[in-house]
Coordinates of C-alpha atoms and ligand atoms in Angstrom, one line a residue:
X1 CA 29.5 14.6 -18.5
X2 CA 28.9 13.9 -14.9
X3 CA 32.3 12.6 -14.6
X4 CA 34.3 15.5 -16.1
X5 CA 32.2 17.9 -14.0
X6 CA 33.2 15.7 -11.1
X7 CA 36.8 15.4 -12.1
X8 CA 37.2 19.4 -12.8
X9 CA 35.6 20.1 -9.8
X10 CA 38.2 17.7 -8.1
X11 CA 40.8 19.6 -9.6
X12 CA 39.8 22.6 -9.0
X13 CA 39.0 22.0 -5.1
X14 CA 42.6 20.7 -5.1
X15 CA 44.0 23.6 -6.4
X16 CA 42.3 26.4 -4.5
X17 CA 41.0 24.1 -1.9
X18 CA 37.2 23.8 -1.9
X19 CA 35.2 24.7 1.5
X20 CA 31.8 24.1 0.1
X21 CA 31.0 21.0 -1.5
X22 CA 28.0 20.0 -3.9
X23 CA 26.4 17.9 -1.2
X24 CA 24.3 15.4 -2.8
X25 CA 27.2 14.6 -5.3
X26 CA 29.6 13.9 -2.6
X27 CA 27.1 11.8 -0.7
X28 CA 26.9 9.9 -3.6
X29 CA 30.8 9.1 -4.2
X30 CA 30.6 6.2 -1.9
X31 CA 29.4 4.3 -4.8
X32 CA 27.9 2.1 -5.3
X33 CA 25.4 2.2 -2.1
X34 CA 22.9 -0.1 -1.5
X35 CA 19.5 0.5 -2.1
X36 CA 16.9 -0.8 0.0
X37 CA 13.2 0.0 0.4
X38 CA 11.1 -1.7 3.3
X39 CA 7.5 -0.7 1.9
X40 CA 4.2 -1.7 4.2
X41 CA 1.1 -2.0 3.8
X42 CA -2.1 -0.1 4.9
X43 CA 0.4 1.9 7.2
X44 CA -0.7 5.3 7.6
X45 CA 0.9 8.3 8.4
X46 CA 0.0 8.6 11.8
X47 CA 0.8 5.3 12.7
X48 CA 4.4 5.9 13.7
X49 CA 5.3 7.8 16.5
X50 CA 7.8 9.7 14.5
X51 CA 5.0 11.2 12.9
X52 CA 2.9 12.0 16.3
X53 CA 1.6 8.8 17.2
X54 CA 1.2 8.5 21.1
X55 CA -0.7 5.6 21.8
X56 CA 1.7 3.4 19.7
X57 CA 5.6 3.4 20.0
X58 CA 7.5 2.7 16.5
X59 CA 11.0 3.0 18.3
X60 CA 12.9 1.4 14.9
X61 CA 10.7 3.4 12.2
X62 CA 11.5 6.0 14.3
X63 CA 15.3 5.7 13.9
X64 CA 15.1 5.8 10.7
X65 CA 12.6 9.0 10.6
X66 CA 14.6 10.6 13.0
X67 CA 17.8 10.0 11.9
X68 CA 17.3 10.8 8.2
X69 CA 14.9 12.6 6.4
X70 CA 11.0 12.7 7.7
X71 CA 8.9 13.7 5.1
X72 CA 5.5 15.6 5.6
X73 CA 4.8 15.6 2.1
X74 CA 5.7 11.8 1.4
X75 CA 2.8 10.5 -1.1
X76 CA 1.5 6.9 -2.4
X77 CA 0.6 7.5 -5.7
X78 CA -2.6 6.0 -5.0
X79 CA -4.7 4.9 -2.1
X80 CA -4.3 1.2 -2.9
X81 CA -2.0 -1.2 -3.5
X82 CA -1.4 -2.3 -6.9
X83 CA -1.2 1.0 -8.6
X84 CA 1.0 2.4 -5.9
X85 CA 3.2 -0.4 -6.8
X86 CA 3.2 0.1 -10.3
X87 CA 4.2 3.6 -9.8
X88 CA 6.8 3.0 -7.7
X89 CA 8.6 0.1 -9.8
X90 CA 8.0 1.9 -13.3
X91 CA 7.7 5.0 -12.5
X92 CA 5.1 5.9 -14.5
X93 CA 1.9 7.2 -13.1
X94 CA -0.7 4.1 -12.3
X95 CA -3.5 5.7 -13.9
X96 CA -1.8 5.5 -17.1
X97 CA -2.8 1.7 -16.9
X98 CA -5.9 0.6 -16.9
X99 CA -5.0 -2.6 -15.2
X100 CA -3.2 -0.9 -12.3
X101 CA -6.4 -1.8 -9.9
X102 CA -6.9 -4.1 -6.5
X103 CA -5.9 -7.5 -8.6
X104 CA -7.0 -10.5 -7.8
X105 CA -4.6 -13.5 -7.0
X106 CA -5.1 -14.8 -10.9
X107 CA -4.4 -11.6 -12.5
X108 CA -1.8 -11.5 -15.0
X109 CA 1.6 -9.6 -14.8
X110 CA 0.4 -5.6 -15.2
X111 CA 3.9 -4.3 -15.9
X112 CA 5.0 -5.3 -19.6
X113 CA 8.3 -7.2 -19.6
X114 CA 9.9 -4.3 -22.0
X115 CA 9.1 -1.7 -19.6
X116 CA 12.1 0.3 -17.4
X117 CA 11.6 -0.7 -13.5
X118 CA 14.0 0.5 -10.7
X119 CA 15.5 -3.2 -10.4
X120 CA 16.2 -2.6 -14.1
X121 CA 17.8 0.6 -14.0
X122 CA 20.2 -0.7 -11.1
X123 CA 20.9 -4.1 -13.3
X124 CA 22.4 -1.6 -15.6
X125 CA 25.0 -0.8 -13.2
X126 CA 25.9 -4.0 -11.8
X127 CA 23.4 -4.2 -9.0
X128 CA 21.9 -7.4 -7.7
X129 CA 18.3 -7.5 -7.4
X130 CA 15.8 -8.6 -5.2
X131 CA 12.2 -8.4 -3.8
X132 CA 11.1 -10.4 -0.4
X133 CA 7.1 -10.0 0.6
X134 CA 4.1 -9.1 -1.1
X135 CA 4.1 -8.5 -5.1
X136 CA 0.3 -7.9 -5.8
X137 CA 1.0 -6.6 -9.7
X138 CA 0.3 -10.0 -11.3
X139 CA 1.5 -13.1 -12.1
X140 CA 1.6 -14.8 -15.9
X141 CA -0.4 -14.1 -18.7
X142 CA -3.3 -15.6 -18.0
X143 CA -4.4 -19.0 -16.3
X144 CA -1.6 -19.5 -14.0
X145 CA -0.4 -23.3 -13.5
X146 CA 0.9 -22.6 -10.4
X147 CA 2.1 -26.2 -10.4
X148 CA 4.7 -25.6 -12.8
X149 CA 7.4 -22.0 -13.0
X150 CA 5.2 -19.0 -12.8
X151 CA 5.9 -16.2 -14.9
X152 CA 6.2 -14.0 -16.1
X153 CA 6.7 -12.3 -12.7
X154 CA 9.0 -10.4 -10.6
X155 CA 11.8 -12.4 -12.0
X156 CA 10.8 -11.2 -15.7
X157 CA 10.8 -7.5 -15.2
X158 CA 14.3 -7.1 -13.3
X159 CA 14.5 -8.9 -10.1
X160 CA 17.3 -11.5 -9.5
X161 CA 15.8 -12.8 -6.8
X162 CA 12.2 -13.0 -5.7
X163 CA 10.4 -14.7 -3.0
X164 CA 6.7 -13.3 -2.8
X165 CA 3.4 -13.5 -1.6
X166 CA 1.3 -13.1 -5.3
X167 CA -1.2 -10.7 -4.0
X168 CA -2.4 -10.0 -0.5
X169 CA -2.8 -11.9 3.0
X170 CA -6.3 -12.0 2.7
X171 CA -6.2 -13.5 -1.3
X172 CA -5.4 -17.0 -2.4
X173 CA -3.2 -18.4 -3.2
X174 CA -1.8 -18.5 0.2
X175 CA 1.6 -20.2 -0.6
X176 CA 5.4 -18.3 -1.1
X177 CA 6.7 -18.0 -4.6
X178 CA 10.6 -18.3 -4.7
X179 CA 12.0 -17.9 -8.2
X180 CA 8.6 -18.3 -9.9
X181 CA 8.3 -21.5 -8.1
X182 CA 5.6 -23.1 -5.0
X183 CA 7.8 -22.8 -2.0
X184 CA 7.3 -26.7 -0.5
X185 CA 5.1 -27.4 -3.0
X186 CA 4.1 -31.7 -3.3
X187 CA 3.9 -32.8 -6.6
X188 CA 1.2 -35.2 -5.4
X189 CA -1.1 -32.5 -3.7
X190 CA -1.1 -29.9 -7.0
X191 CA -2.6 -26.0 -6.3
X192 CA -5.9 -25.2 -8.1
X193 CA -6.8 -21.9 -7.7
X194 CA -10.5 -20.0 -8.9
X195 CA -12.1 -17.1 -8.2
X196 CA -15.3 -17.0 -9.5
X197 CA -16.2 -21.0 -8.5
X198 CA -15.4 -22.6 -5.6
X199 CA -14.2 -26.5 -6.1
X200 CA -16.7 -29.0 -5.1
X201 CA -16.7 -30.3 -1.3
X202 CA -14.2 -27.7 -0.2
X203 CA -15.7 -25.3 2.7
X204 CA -16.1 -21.6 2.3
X205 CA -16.2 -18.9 5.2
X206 CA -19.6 -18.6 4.2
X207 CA -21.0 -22.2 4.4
X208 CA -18.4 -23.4 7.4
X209 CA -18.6 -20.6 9.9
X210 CA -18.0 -22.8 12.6
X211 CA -14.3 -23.9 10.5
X212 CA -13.0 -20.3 11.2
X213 CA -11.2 -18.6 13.5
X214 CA -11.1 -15.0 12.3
X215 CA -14.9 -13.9 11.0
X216 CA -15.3 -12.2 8.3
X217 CA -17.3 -9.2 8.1
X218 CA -17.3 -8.2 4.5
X219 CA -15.7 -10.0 1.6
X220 CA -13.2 -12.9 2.6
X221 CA -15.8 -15.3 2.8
X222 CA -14.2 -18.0 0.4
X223 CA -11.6 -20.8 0.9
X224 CA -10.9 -21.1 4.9
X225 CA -7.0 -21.0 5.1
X226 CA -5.5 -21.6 9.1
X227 CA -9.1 -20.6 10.0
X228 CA -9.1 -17.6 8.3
X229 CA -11.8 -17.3 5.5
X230 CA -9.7 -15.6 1.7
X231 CA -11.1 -14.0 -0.9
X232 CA -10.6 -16.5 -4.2
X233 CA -10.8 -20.3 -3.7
X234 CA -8.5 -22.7 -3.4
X235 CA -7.8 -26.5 -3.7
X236 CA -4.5 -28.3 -2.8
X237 CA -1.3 -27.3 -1.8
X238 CA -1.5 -28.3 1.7
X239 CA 2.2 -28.8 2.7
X240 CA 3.1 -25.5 0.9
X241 CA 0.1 -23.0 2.3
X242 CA 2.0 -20.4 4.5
X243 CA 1.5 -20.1 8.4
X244 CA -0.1 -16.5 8.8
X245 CA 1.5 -15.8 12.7
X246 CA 5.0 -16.7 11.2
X247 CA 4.6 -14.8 7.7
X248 CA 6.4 -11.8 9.7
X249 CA 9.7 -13.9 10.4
X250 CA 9.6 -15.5 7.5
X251 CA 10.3 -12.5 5.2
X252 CA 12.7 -11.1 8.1
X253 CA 14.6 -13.9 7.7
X254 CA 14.6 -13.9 3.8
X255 CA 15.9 -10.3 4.1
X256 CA 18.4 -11.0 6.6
X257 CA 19.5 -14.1 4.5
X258 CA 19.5 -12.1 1.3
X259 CA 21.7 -9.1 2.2
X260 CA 24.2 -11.4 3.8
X261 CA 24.5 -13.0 1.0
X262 CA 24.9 -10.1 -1.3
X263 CA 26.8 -7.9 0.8
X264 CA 30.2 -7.7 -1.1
X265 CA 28.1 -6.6 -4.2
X266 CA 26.2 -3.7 -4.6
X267 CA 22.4 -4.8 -4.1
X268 CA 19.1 -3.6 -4.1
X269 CA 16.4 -5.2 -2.1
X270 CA 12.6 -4.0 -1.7
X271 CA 11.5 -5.7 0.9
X272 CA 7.9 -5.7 1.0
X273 CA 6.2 -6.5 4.1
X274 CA 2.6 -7.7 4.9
X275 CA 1.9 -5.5 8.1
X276 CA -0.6 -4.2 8.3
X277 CA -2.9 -5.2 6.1
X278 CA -5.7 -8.1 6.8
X279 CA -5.9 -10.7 7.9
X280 CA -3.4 -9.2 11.1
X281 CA -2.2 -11.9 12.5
X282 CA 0.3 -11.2 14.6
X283 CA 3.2 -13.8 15.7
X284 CA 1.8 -14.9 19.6
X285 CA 5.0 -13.0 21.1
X286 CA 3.3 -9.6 20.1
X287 CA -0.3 -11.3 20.8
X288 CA -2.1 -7.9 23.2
X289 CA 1.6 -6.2 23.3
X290 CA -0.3 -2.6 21.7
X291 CA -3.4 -2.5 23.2
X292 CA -4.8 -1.5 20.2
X293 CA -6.0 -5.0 19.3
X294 CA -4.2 -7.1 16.3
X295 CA -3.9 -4.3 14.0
X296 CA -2.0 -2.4 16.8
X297 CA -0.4 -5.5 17.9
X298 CA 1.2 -6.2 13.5
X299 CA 2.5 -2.8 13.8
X300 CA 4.8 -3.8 16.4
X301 CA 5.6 -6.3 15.3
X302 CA 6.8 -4.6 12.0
X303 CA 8.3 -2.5 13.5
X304 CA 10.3 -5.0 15.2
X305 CA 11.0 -6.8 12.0
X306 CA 12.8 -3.3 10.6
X307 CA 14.9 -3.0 14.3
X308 CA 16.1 -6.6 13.6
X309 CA 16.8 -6.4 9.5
X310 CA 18.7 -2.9 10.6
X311 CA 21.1 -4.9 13.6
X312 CA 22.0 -7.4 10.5
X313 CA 22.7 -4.5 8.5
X314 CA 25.4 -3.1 11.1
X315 CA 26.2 -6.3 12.2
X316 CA 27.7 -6.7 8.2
X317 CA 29.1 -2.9 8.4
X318 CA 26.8 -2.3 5.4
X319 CA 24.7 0.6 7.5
X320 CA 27.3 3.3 6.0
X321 CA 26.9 2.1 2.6
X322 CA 23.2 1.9 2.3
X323 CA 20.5 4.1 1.3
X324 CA 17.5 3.4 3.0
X325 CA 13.7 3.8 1.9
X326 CA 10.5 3.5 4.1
X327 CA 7.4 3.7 3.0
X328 CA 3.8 1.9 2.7
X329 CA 1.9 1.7 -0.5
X330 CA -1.1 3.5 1.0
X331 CA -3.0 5.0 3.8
X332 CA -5.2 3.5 7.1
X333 CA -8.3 1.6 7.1
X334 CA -9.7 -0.2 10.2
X335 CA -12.4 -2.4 9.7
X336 CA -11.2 -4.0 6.1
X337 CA -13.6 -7.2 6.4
X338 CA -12.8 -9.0 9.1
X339 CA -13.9 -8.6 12.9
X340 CA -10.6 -7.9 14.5
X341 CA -11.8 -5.3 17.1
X342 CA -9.3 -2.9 15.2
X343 CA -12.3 -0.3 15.5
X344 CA -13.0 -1.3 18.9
X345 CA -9.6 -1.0 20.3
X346 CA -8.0 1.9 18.3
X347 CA -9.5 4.1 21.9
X348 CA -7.1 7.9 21.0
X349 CA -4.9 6.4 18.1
X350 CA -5.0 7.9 15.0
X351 CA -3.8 6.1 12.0
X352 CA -4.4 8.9 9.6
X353 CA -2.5 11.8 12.1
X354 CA -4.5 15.0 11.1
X355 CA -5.7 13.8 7.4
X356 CA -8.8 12.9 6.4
X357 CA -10.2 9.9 4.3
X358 CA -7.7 6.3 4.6
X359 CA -7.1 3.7 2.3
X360 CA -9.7 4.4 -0.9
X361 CA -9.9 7.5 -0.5
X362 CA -8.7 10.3 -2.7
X363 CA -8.6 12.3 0.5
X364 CA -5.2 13.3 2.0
X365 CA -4.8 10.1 4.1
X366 CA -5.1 8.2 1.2
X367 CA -2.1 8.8 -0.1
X368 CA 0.0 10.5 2.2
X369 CA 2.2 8.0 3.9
X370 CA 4.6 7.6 6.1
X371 CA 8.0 8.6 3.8
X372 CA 11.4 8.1 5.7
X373 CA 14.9 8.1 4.1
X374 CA 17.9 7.0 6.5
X375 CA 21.8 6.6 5.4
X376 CA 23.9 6.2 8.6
X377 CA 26.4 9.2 8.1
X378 CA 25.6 10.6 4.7
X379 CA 22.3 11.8 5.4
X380 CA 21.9 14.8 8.1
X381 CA 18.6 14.5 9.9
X382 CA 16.0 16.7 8.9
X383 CA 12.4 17.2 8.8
X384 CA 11.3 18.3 5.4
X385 CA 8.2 19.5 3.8
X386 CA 9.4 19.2 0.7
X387 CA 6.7 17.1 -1.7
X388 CA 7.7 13.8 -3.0
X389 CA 6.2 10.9 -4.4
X390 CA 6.9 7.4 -4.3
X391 CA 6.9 7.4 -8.7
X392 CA 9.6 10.0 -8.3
X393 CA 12.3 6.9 -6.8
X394 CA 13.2 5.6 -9.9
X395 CA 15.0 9.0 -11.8
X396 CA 16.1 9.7 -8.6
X397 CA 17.8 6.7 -7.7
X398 CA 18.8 6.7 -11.5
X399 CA 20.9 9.8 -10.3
X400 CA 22.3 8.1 -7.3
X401 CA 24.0 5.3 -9.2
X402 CA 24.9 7.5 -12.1
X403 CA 22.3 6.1 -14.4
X404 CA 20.9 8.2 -17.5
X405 CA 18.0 6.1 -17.9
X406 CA 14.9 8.6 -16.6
X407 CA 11.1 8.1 -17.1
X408 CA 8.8 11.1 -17.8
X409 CA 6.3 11.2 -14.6
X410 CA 9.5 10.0 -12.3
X411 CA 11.1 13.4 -11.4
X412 CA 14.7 13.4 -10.2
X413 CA 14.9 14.3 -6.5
X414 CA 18.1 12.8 -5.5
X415 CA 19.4 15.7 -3.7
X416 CA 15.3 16.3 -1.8
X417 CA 15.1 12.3 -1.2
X418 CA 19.2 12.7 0.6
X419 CA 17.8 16.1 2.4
X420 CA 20.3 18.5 0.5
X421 CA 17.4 20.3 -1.0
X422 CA 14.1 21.0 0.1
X423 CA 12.3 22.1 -2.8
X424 CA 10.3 19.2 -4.4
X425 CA 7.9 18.7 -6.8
X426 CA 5.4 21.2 -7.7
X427 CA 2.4 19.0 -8.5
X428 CA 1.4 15.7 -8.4
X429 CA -1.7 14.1 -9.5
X430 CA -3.0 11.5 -6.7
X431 CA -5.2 8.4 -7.4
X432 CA -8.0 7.0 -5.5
X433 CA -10.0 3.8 -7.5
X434 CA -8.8 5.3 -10.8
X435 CA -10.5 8.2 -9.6
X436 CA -7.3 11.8 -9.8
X437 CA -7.1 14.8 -7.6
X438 CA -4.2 17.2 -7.8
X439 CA -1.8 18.7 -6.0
X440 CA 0.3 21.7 -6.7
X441 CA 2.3 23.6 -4.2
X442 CA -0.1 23.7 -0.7
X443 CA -3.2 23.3 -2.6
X444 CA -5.0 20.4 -3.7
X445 CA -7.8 20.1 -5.9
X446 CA -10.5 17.0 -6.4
X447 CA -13.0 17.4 -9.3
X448 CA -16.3 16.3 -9.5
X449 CA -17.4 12.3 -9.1
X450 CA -20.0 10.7 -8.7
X451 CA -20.1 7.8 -6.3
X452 CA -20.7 7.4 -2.2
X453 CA -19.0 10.1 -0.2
X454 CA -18.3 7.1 2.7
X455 CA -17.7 3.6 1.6
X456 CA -19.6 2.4 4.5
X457 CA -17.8 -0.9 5.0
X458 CA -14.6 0.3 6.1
X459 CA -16.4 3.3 7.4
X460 CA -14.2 6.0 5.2
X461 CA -14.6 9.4 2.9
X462 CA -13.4 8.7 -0.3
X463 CA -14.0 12.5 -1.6
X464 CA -16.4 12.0 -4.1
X465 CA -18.5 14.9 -4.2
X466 CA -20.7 16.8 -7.8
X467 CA -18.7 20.0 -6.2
X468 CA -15.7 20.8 -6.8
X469 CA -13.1 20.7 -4.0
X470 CA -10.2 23.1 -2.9
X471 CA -8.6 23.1 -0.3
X472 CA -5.0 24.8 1.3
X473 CA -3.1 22.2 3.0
X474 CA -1.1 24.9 4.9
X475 CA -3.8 26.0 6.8
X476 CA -5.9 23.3 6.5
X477 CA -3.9 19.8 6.3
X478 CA -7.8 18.5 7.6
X479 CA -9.2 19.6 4.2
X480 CA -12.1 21.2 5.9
X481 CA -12.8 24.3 4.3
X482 CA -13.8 23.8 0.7
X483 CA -12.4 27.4 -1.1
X484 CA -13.5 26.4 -4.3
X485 CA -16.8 28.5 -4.8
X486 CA -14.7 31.3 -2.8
X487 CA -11.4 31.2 -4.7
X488 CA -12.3 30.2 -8.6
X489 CA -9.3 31.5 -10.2
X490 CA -7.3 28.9 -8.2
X491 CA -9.4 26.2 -9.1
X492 CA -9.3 27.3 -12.9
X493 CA -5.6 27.7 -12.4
X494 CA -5.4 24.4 -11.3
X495 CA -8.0 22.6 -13.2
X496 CA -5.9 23.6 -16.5
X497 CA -3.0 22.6 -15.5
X498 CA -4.5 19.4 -14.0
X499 CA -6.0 18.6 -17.1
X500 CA -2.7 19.4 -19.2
X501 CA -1.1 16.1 -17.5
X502 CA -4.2 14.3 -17.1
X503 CA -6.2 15.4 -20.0
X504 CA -10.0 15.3 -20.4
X505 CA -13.1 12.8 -19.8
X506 CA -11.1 11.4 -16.1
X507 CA -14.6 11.8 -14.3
X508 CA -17.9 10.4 -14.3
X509 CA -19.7 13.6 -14.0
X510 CA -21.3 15.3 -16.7
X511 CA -21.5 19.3 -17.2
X512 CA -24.9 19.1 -16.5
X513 CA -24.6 17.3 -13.1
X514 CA -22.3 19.8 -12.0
X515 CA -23.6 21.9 -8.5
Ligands
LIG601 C1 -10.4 -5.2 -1.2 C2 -10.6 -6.0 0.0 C3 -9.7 -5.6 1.1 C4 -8.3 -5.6 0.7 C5 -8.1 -4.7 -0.6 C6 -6.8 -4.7 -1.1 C7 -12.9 -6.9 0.1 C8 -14.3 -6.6 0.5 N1 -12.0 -5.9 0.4 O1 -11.1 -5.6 -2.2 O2 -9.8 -6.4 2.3 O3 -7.8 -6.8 0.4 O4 -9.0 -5.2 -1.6 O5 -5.9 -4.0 -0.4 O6 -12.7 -7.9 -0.4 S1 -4.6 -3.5 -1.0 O7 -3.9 -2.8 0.1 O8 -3.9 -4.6 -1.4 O9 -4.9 -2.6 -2.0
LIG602 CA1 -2.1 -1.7 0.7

């Protein structure tokens, strides 16, 4: 259908020759681009200077924000990592999954082999797939061997190529996975991995203080790994265990390597990068380079990361032929167990911009993140406002590559994501801890939970509250004027049709506790 329409419009444009052209369609006849999608982790939106950061300069996100589309209304699905990631591989919404949670480094696989992911959807049309950095959505189907080929894993639901970390930085086991497989791993010197028991005679954060180099502050107070106490325990795998400072350059390199390899194929690469989560542990040539302390110090050095995978990318003439994605898989936290004076030397930045909340939160800075998308000389630089969300990639890329395959909560927005059109979505339903708020047009509403209104640890709002909450983003992107009790026939108007995508019993608060 799409073709005919293309051809006749062809013909017709030849015949009475065509001024105006259908944009987004055009952009798209340089088929087949490549797709990549550099996601990180923790960033929030206010930590790239593209988005108003001063104390910080982000010079290559910024070329890709500036030179493409900058979104202002770019959202995670959720405020932490593993559903975010669900969502944006299957798109399908990660409260829809009950596993879709913080995972530890044992969890099995969360996304089932038979389901559509983006990396499937392109292997449909002849792409070549691969993922390079941190996976966090599971691994096997239950006790891992992690001595033998894992999986199923990234490998199993549509990547060609894989080369991961399984879960976090701070979460054993603390080793690459190429292809399912230990990178380096010794046969002799085989990986046990627990996380309920540690193994006998091995020192813990907790017992060996004086074997670390990092402290922890909350959490991450098993297995010491480089001197930096994990969560999880682990025994073995010496020769394999990654070096933290050179994680960075290691998955640069993998990137570099992979898209020089695939470069006369259409590919797709999500390259998933560790900065900056905990532990931050940045290489020594960024060592103090921000000011800011590690945490300041990792975003630089991201950010470096992207300038250098980009000058490969023009150095193979593939800038003009690929789509580019940025984005991170949830908002800002400082202080996210360990004592890296990222509290003490954030002095005037603000990771979250204007928003309020961070990482956990069902606030705005939970899930609004930086959303950037760059494609030298197809896409015109623009600014827009329009509202997207990260589960929304798959249909739209779907489009891009002339795909039918769609999945219901993945909205096609090809033509917003390219910046032909800025009129996005018109609601959205965010996630914070399997706790939903909605979104629809500038107003978002959180219902009732019960729970702490700060988690005190990482010293953020996570907007639980026994009152309802409403609040317009246009006039207040801060979310500091609850209109609920002033405006009910909004929040019944949105309530309903909150509840006729989410449906009933999503919060912990009965009638009765209800202010
Ligand atoms: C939390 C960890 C935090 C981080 C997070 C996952 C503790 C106390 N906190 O449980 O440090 O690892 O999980 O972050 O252990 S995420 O970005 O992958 O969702
Ligand atoms: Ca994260």
């Amino acid at each position: 259908m799409k073709k005919t329409i293309t051809l006749l419009t062809f013909t017709v444009c030849i015949l009475f020759g065509c001024q105006t052209k259908n944009a987004s369609k055009e952009i798209a006849e340089t088929t087949p681009p490549n797709i990549i999608i550099i996601y990180t982790d923790d960033l929030g939106y206010g930590d790239v200077s593209a988005n108003g950061a001063t104390e910080l300069q982000t010079p290559n996100i910024d070329k890709l924000a500036n030179g493409g589309v900058r979104f202002t209304n770019g959202y995670a699905t959720s405020s932490t990592c593993t559903p975010s990631r669900y969502a944006l591989l299957t798109g399908v919404y990660p409260w829809r999954n009950k596993d879709a949670k913080i995972l530890p480094g044992t969890a099995p696989l969360i996304i089932d082999t038979a389901q559509m992911t983006i990396p499937k959807m392109l292997k449909t049309k002849g792409y070549y797939t691969g993922i390079i950095g941190k996976w966090h959505l599971g691994l096997g189907t239950g006790n891992v061997n992690w001595n033998e080929t894992v999986k199923p894993g990234p490998n199993e639901v549509g990547f060609d190529y894989s080369n991961i970390l399984a879960a976090t930085q701070d979460r054993v086991p603390t080793v690459y996975i190429e292809n399912g497989d230990v990178v380096g791993l010794d046969p002799n010197d085989p990986i046990e991995v627990n996380y309920k028991t540690n193994f006998e005679g091995e020192p813990t954060g907790k017992d060996n203080p004086e074997l670390t180099t990092m402290k922890w502050h909350h959490g991450h107070n098993n297995s010491i790994v480089n001197g930096i106490p994990r969560i999880g325990f682990m025994k073995g795998g010496e020769k394999a265990k990654w070096s933290d400072i050179d994680m960075a350059d290691y998955f640069l390199k993998g990137a570099q390597d992979y898209v020089r390899k695939h470069k006369n194929e259409p590919f797709f690469l999500l390259y998933t990068m560790q900065q900056p989560h905990v532990p931050r542990t940045p290489h020594p040539r960024f060592e103090g380079k921000s000011g800011l302390g590690p945490r300041g110090d990792v975003i630089l050095e991201a950010d470096w990361c992207i300038g250098e995978f980009i000058k490969t990318l023009e150095e193979e003439n593939l800038l003009e032929n690929t789509l580019i994605v940025f984005s991170s898989d949830n908002g800002p936290v400082l202080n996210d167990g360990y004592f890296d004076d990222a509290v003490e030397k954030v002095g005037n930045h603000k990771p979250t911009g204007a928003l309020r909340g961070g990482k956990y939160s069902l606030f705005e800075a939970g899930t609004k993140v930086p959303f950037f998308t760059y494609w030298k000389g197809k896409i015109q630089p623009t600014v827009s406002n329009a509202l997207i969300s990260q589960v929304d990639l798959l249909s739209s890329l779907s489009n891009l590559v002339d795909s039918d395959i769609k999945v219901d909560d993945s909205q096609d927005l090809l033509d917003v994501l390219l910046g032909t059109s800025k009129v996005g979505r018109e609601e959205l339903i965010l996630e914070a801890t399997s706790k939903t708020a909605f979104r629809q047009g500038d107003w978002v509403m959180i219902p009732p939970y019960k729970g702490p209104k700060v988690n005190k640890q990482v010293n953020i709002e996570l907007g639980n509250s026994l009152e309802y909450q409403l609040y317009n983003l246009k006039e207040d992107v801060s979310q500091q004027n609850n209109l609920a009790k002033e405006n009910p026939e909004k929040l019944k108007e949105m309530l309903t049709a909150f509840e006729k995508i989410r449906g009933k019993g999503y919060t912990n608060v009965t009638q009765l506790e209800l202010k």
